[in-house]
Amino acid sequence: MLSYSTMAPSLQLGNFVKSYWILESNEAYTHYSMADVCTEMVFHYSGRFDELMTGKEDSSSFSAGIQGPSSRPRQFRTDRGFGIFGVYLYPHAITSLFNISAEALTNEMPDLISFLGTEGTALEEQMLSAKNNGERSALMDRFLLKRLPHTKQEPSVFAAMQQIIREQGLVQIGELGAKYFLSQRQFERTFRTTTGFAPKLFSRIVRFHSALQFYGKKNCRLTDIAHYCGYYDQSHFIHDFRAFSGQHPLKYFSGLSGATEWRDAE
């Protein structure tokens, strides 16, 4: 049986960590990963997944690693029970906490040791050998809190990013740079470094995620969702939804695609 739950991080981490999450099952499972402006730290404390690769041999996942900001869907499959502890980071967290360009992680999934070196080795060992998820949560709090004194962020780009998220992607990108006193070239370059994406693509993915929130709401037609989320028309909505999820929205919102199984397990 599949189960999904979340845990709150330390209050001091609230500007960087959206939540800790746990996904567990004693059965085979296929996970559908979709485009996301956020980065996740992932720890497989039980079981491993294989990434399903179209036209290529399936690739085994890491035991612990980073799933960077993504503009495309992926699928992962395990034929046995598993347990995963995840850290869902806000878009600016990688740059702020680890002093690395988020663009270097876009559509990438490095293992934790490649990302953090010996520090990653120690953290992986501690997280995978922890007795329970309460202990894992406390370990992550301590690890991330130590990095807070070193945080860096570009105030203007951080404000622009917050505005895009707050307005669910429905912003005039061309006006943002001027609003925050940056040239368009400087704004785009710094925005890519901070979030991993150009502002327009970042906004499209944020808008896509606003559409995902309609899952489970009754009597909601695709035209209604497209209109609410600011798409020009239904065909434009379907195009973006398929590009970022690998799913047709009709199948996704029906709950029969498999991509919503973890949401139904909440």
mmCIF file of C-alpha atoms in Angstrom:
data_model
loop_
_atom_site.group_PDB
_atom_site.id
_atom_site.type_symbol
_atom_site.label_atom_id
_atom_site.label_comp_id
_atom_site.label_asym_id
_atom_site.label_seq_id
_atom_site.Cartn_x
_atom_site.Cartn_y
_atom_site.Cartn_z
ATOM 1 C CA MET A 1 0.000 0.000 0.000
ATOM 2 C CA LEU A 2 1.314 3.439 -0.988
ATOM 3 C CA SER A 3 1.531 6.191 1.626
ATOM 4 C CA TYR A 4 2.592 9.839 1.288
ATOM 5 C CA SER A 5 3.072 12.370 4.071
ATOM 6 C CA THR A 6 4.931 15.608 4.773
ATOM 7 C CA MET A 7 6.824 17.027 7.727
ATOM 8 C CA ALA A 8 7.593 20.671 8.478
ATOM 9 C CA PRO A 9 11.250 21.762 8.659
ATOM 10 C CA SER A 10 12.653 23.985 11.401
ATOM 11 C CA LEU A 11 10.997 27.414 11.386
ATOM 12 C CA GLN A 12 14.405 28.949 10.654
ATOM 13 C CA LEU A 13 14.468 27.061 7.339
ATOM 14 C CA GLY A 14 11.033 28.255 6.244
ATOM 15 C CA ASN A 15 12.419 30.556 3.532
ATOM 16 C CA PHE A 16 14.409 27.744 1.951
ATOM 17 C CA VAL A 17 12.582 24.437 2.540
ATOM 18 C CA LYS A 18 8.949 24.041 1.530
ATOM 19 C CA SER A 19 8.596 20.659 3.254
ATOM 20 C CA TYR A 20 10.105 17.294 3.997
ATOM 21 C CA TRP A 21 8.169 14.433 2.414
ATOM 22 C CA ILE A 22 8.002 10.671 2.800
ATOM 23 C CA LEU A 23 6.806 8.201 0.157
ATOM 24 C CA GLU A 24 6.611 4.517 1.091
ATOM 25 C CA SER A 25 5.086 1.330 -0.288
ATOM 26 C CA ASN A 26 5.380 -2.426 0.130
ATOM 27 C CA GLU A 27 4.513 -2.967 -3.541
ATOM 28 C CA ALA A 28 5.878 -2.224 -7.017
ATOM 29 C CA TYR A 29 5.402 1.379 -8.097
ATOM 30 C CA THR A 30 5.970 3.737 -11.038
ATOM 31 C CA HIS A 31 6.708 7.353 -10.151
ATOM 32 C CA TYR A 32 5.993 10.127 -12.648
ATOM 33 C CA SER A 33 8.311 13.089 -12.126
ATOM 34 C CA MET A 34 7.173 16.335 -13.760
ATOM 35 C CA ALA A 35 8.740 19.666 -14.631
ATOM 36 C CA ASP A 36 9.344 21.723 -11.505
ATOM 37 C CA VAL A 37 11.130 24.975 -10.634
ATOM 38 C CA CYS A 38 12.062 23.505 -7.240
ATOM 39 C CA THR A 39 14.995 21.260 -6.404
ATOM 40 C CA GLU A 40 14.748 18.151 -4.248
ATOM 41 C CA MET A 41 17.223 16.240 -2.116
ATOM 42 C CA VAL A 42 16.239 12.556 -2.234
ATOM 43 C CA PHE A 43 17.229 9.686 0.087
ATOM 44 C CA HIS A 44 16.223 6.089 -0.743
ATOM 45 C CA TYR A 45 16.432 4.507 2.714
ATOM 46 C CA SER A 46 14.742 1.358 1.438
ATOM 47 C CA GLY A 47 14.751 0.010 -2.124
ATOM 48 C CA ARG A 48 15.948 1.612 -5.351
ATOM 49 C CA PHE A 49 14.300 2.819 -8.559
ATOM 50 C CA ASP A 50 15.249 2.451 -12.215
ATOM 51 C CA GLU A 51 14.687 5.414 -14.515
ATOM 52 C CA LEU A 52 12.721 4.308 -17.575
ATOM 53 C CA MET A 53 14.590 5.574 -20.630
ATOM 54 C CA THR A 54 12.901 5.746 -24.046
ATOM 55 C CA GLY A 55 15.022 3.924 -26.601
ATOM 56 C CA LYS A 56 17.805 3.326 -24.070
ATOM 57 C CA GLU A 57 18.644 0.861 -21.327
ATOM 58 C CA ASP A 58 16.993 1.714 -18.005
ATOM 59 C CA SER A 59 19.270 3.534 -15.568
ATOM 60 C CA SER A 60 19.492 2.747 -11.828
ATOM 61 C CA SER A 61 18.891 5.632 -9.467
ATOM 62 C CA PHE A 62 21.277 6.791 -6.764
ATOM 63 C CA SER A 63 20.812 5.930 -3.087
ATOM 64 C CA ALA A 64 20.909 9.636 -2.251
ATOM 65 C CA GLY A 65 21.179 12.657 -4.505
ATOM 66 C CA ILE A 66 19.784 15.855 -5.966
ATOM 67 C CA GLN A 67 17.002 16.232 -8.493
ATOM 68 C CA GLY A 68 17.604 19.663 -9.972
ATOM 69 C CA PRO A 69 15.024 22.056 -11.391
ATOM 70 C CA SER A 70 13.454 20.334 -14.367
ATOM 71 C CA SER A 71 11.697 21.354 -17.565
ATOM 72 C CA ARG A 72 10.751 17.827 -18.646
ATOM 73 C CA PRO A 73 9.006 14.722 -17.266
ATOM 74 C CA ARG A 74 10.714 11.482 -16.231
ATOM 75 C CA GLN A 75 9.531 8.056 -15.063
ATOM 76 C CA PHE A 76 11.010 5.812 -12.378
ATOM 77 C CA ARG A 77 10.050 2.224 -11.605
ATOM 78 C CA THR A 78 10.667 -0.240 -8.793
ATOM 79 C CA ASP A 79 9.406 -3.814 -8.642
ATOM 80 C CA ARG A 80 9.494 -4.033 -4.829
ATOM 81 C CA GLY A 81 8.726 -2.081 -1.673
ATOM 82 C CA PHE A 82 10.598 1.159 -0.980
ATOM 83 C CA GLY A 83 10.962 4.152 1.303
ATOM 84 C CA ILE A 84 12.042 7.672 0.256
ATOM 85 C CA PHE A 85 12.727 10.783 2.338
ATOM 86 C CA GLY A 86 12.702 13.991 0.302
ATOM 87 C CA VAL A 87 13.618 17.620 0.931
ATOM 88 C CA TYR A 88 11.568 19.989 -1.224
ATOM 89 C CA LEU A 89 13.592 23.186 -1.652
ATOM 90 C CA TYR A 90 12.363 26.538 -2.902
ATOM 91 C CA PRO A 91 13.860 27.628 -6.270
ATOM 92 C CA HIS A 92 16.517 29.956 -4.812
ATOM 93 C CA ALA A 93 17.679 27.509 -2.120
ATOM 94 C CA ILE A 94 20.427 25.791 -4.124
ATOM 95 C CA THR A 95 22.176 29.081 -4.869
ATOM 96 C CA SER A 96 21.576 30.466 -1.379
ATOM 97 C CA LEU A 97 22.506 27.410 0.707
ATOM 98 C CA PHE A 98 25.169 25.786 -1.470
ATOM 99 C CA ASN A 99 26.620 28.757 -3.371
ATOM 100 C CA ILE A 100 26.228 27.007 -6.716
ATOM 101 C CA SER A 101 24.454 28.145 -9.868
ATOM 102 C CA ALA A 102 21.062 26.460 -10.123
ATOM 103 C CA GLU A 103 21.597 26.377 -13.885
ATOM 104 C CA ALA A 104 24.323 23.765 -13.373
ATOM 105 C CA LEU A 105 21.662 21.417 -11.953
ATOM 106 C CA THR A 106 18.878 22.053 -14.469
ATOM 107 C CA ASN A 107 17.543 18.682 -15.709
ATOM 108 C CA GLU A 108 20.384 16.944 -13.841
ATOM 109 C CA MET A 109 20.350 14.342 -11.049
ATOM 110 C CA PRO A 110 23.816 14.086 -9.452
ATOM 111 C CA ASP A 111 24.358 11.702 -6.555
ATOM 112 C CA LEU A 112 24.965 13.310 -3.185
ATOM 113 C CA ILE A 113 28.677 12.482 -3.045
ATOM 114 C CA SER A 114 29.290 14.101 -6.460
ATOM 115 C CA PHE A 115 27.377 17.165 -5.275
ATOM 116 C CA LEU A 116 28.790 17.574 -1.759
ATOM 117 C CA GLY A 117 31.962 15.459 -1.650
ATOM 118 C CA THR A 118 32.941 14.050 1.744
ATOM 119 C CA GLU A 119 30.169 16.084 3.375
ATOM 120 C CA GLY A 120 27.722 14.231 1.129
ATOM 121 C CA THR A 121 29.203 10.870 2.111
ATOM 122 C CA ALA A 122 28.648 11.570 5.805
ATOM 123 C CA LEU A 123 25.120 12.915 5.273
ATOM 124 C CA GLU A 124 24.106 9.940 3.115
ATOM 125 C CA GLU A 125 25.349 7.449 5.708
ATOM 126 C CA GLN A 126 23.500 9.234 8.505
ATOM 127 C CA MET A 127 20.228 9.594 6.596
ATOM 128 C CA LEU A 128 20.115 6.018 5.314
ATOM 129 C CA SER A 129 20.973 4.468 8.684
ATOM 130 C CA ALA A 130 18.589 6.662 10.734
ATOM 131 C CA LYS A 131 16.045 4.718 12.800
ATOM 132 C CA ASN A 132 12.980 6.592 11.508
ATOM 133 C CA ASN A 133 11.833 9.646 9.562
ATOM 134 C CA GLY A 134 11.633 11.793 12.679
ATOM 135 C CA GLU A 135 15.355 11.251 13.080
ATOM 136 C CA ARG A 136 15.914 11.997 9.382
ATOM 137 C CA SER A 137 14.000 15.251 9.717
ATOM 138 C CA ALA A 138 16.144 16.298 12.693
ATOM 139 C CA LEU A 139 19.324 15.381 10.773
ATOM 140 C CA MET A 140 18.289 17.525 7.797
ATOM 141 C CA ASP A 141 17.396 20.431 10.074
ATOM 142 C CA ARG A 142 20.856 20.358 11.630
ATOM 143 C CA PHE A 143 22.607 19.966 8.277
ATOM 144 C CA LEU A 144 20.772 22.859 6.582
ATOM 145 C CA LEU A 145 20.823 25.175 9.599
ATOM 146 C CA LYS A 146 24.624 25.039 9.552
ATOM 147 C CA ARG A 147 24.526 26.485 6.031
ATOM 148 C CA LEU A 148 22.348 29.488 6.855
ATOM 149 C CA PRO A 149 25.232 31.816 7.825
ATOM 150 C CA HIS A 150 26.625 31.335 4.303
ATOM 151 C CA THR A 151 23.428 32.098 2.405
ATOM 152 C CA LYS A 152 23.589 34.491 -0.518
ATOM 153 C CA GLN A 153 20.835 35.805 -2.746
ATOM 154 C CA GLU A 154 20.321 38.575 -5.278
ATOM 155 C CA PRO A 155 17.568 40.769 -3.723
ATOM 156 C CA SER A 156 16.065 42.019 -6.985
ATOM 157 C CA VAL A 157 15.924 38.588 -8.663
ATOM 158 C CA PHE A 158 14.629 37.025 -5.455
ATOM 159 C CA ALA A 159 11.799 39.581 -5.408
ATOM 160 C CA ALA A 160 11.016 38.952 -9.099
ATOM 161 C CA MET A 161 10.938 35.200 -8.515
ATOM 162 C CA GLN A 162 8.557 35.648 -5.590
ATOM 163 C CA GLN A 163 6.297 37.831 -7.721
ATOM 164 C CA ILE A 164 6.121 35.204 -10.484
ATOM 165 C CA ILE A 165 5.216 32.495 -7.969
ATOM 166 C CA ARG A 166 2.713 34.695 -6.135
ATOM 167 C CA GLU A 167 0.983 35.584 -9.416
ATOM 168 C CA GLN A 168 1.129 31.947 -10.617
ATOM 169 C CA GLY A 169 3.203 32.777 -13.691
ATOM 170 C CA LEU A 170 0.840 35.458 -14.977
ATOM 171 C CA VAL A 171 3.322 38.331 -15.204
ATOM 172 C CA GLN A 172 4.765 40.511 -17.943
ATOM 173 C CA ILE A 173 8.343 39.216 -18.030
ATOM 174 C CA GLY A 174 9.596 42.140 -20.107
ATOM 175 C CA GLU A 175 8.685 44.560 -17.312
ATOM 176 C CA LEU A 176 10.331 42.706 -14.424
ATOM 177 C CA GLY A 177 13.932 43.754 -15.096
ATOM 178 C CA ALA A 178 13.009 47.436 -15.258
ATOM 179 C CA LYS A 179 10.870 47.130 -12.139
ATOM 180 C CA TYR A 180 13.858 45.888 -10.164
ATOM 181 C CA PHE A 181 16.360 48.285 -11.801
ATOM 182 C CA LEU A 182 18.225 45.747 -13.920
ATOM 183 C CA SER A 183 18.905 45.685 -17.648
ATOM 184 C CA GLN A 184 17.048 42.879 -19.429
ATOM 185 C CA ARG A 185 20.309 41.025 -20.136
ATOM 186 C CA GLN A 186 21.524 41.347 -16.546
ATOM 187 C CA PHE A 187 18.127 40.302 -15.205
ATOM 188 C CA GLU A 188 17.936 37.177 -17.388
ATOM 189 C CA ARG A 189 21.518 36.129 -16.608
ATOM 190 C CA THR A 190 21.093 36.505 -12.851
ATOM 191 C CA PHE A 191 17.661 34.869 -12.930
ATOM 192 C CA ARG A 192 19.100 31.808 -14.710
ATOM 193 C CA THR A 193 21.876 31.532 -12.120
ATOM 194 C CA THR A 194 19.417 31.759 -9.232
ATOM 195 C CA THR A 195 16.609 29.511 -10.527
ATOM 196 C CA GLY A 196 18.092 27.445 -13.358
ATOM 197 C CA PHE A 197 15.672 28.840 -15.939
ATOM 198 C CA ALA A 198 15.088 31.861 -18.128
ATOM 199 C CA PRO A 199 12.226 33.942 -16.649
ATOM 200 C CA LYS A 200 9.723 32.962 -19.376
ATOM 201 C CA LEU A 201 10.284 29.224 -18.951
ATOM 202 C CA PHE A 202 10.213 29.601 -15.156
ATOM 203 C CA SER A 203 6.826 31.353 -15.468
ATOM 204 C CA ARG A 204 5.429 28.648 -17.766
ATOM 205 C CA ILE A 205 6.371 25.911 -15.304
ATOM 206 C CA VAL A 206 4.903 27.878 -12.377
ATOM 207 C CA ARG A 207 1.657 28.301 -14.343
ATOM 208 C CA PHE A 208 1.632 24.556 -15.122
ATOM 209 C CA HIS A 209 1.872 23.836 -11.387
ATOM 210 C CA SER A 210 -1.044 26.162 -10.708
ATOM 211 C CA ALA A 211 -3.088 23.947 -13.051
ATOM 212 C CA LEU A 212 -2.045 20.787 -11.171
ATOM 213 C CA GLN A 213 -3.788 22.147 -8.067
ATOM 214 C CA PHE A 214 -7.146 21.553 -9.743
ATOM 215 C CA TYR A 215 -6.688 17.818 -9.403
ATOM 216 C CA GLY A 216 -9.444 16.326 -7.273
ATOM 217 C CA LYS A 217 -11.850 19.235 -7.764
ATOM 218 C CA LYS A 218 -15.199 18.073 -9.071
ATOM 219 C CA ASN A 219 -17.009 19.375 -12.146
ATOM 220 C CA CYS A 220 -13.953 21.257 -13.391
ATOM 221 C CA ARG A 221 -13.573 21.234 -17.187
ATOM 222 C CA LEU A 222 -10.294 21.668 -19.054
ATOM 223 C CA THR A 223 -11.571 24.932 -20.529
ATOM 224 C CA ASP A 224 -12.205 26.223 -16.996
ATOM 225 C CA ILE A 225 -8.701 25.285 -15.835
ATOM 226 C CA ALA A 226 -7.103 26.790 -18.947
ATOM 227 C CA HIS A 227 -9.031 30.038 -18.490
ATOM 228 C CA TYR A 228 -8.286 30.331 -14.765
ATOM 229 C CA CYS A 229 -4.566 29.698 -15.308
ATOM 230 C CA GLY A 230 -4.307 32.296 -18.058
ATOM 231 C CA TYR A 231 -3.736 30.102 -21.117
ATOM 232 C CA TYR A 232 -4.691 31.601 -24.466
ATOM 233 C CA ASP A 233 -6.903 28.625 -25.261
ATOM 234 C CA GLN A 234 -7.387 24.976 -24.437
ATOM 235 C CA SER A 235 -4.948 23.744 -27.112
ATOM 236 C CA HIS A 236 -2.174 25.925 -25.647
ATOM 237 C CA PHE A 237 -2.962 24.498 -22.202
ATOM 238 C CA ILE A 238 -2.844 20.905 -23.493
ATOM 239 C CA HIS A 239 0.471 21.560 -25.275
ATOM 240 C CA ASP A 240 2.196 22.874 -22.146
ATOM 241 C CA PHE A 241 0.645 20.242 -19.902
ATOM 242 C CA ARG A 242 1.900 17.400 -22.095
ATOM 243 C CA ALA A 243 5.352 18.973 -22.447
ATOM 244 C CA PHE A 244 5.807 19.341 -18.684
ATOM 245 C CA SER A 245 4.034 16.193 -17.460
ATOM 246 C CA GLY A 246 4.132 13.664 -20.291
ATOM 247 C CA GLN A 247 0.374 13.331 -19.752
ATOM 248 C CA HIS A 248 -2.739 14.516 -21.553
ATOM 249 C CA PRO A 249 -4.631 16.635 -19.005
ATOM 250 C CA LEU A 250 -7.843 14.663 -19.532
ATOM 251 C CA LYS A 251 -6.106 11.475 -18.438
ATOM 252 C CA TYR A 252 -4.283 13.198 -15.574
ATOM 253 C CA PHE A 253 -7.373 14.835 -14.076
ATOM 254 C CA SER A 254 -9.334 11.593 -14.460
ATOM 255 C CA GLY A 255 -7.009 10.038 -11.854
ATOM 256 C CA LEU A 256 -6.379 7.035 -14.111
ATOM 257 C CA SER A 257 -2.915 7.906 -15.431
ATOM 258 C CA GLY A 258 -0.858 6.589 -12.507
ATOM 259 C CA ALA A 259 0.759 10.015 -12.140
ATOM 260 C CA THR A 260 -1.613 10.984 -9.334
ATOM 261 C CA GLU A 261 -1.278 7.815 -7.263
ATOM 262 C CA TRP A 262 0.926 9.514 -4.664
ATOM 263 C CA ARG A 263 -1.564 12.379 -4.332
ATOM 264 C CA ASP A 264 -4.417 9.948 -3.758
ATOM 265 C CA ALA A 265 -2.331 8.329 -0.999
ATOM 266 C CA GLU A 266 -2.129 11.553 1.083
#
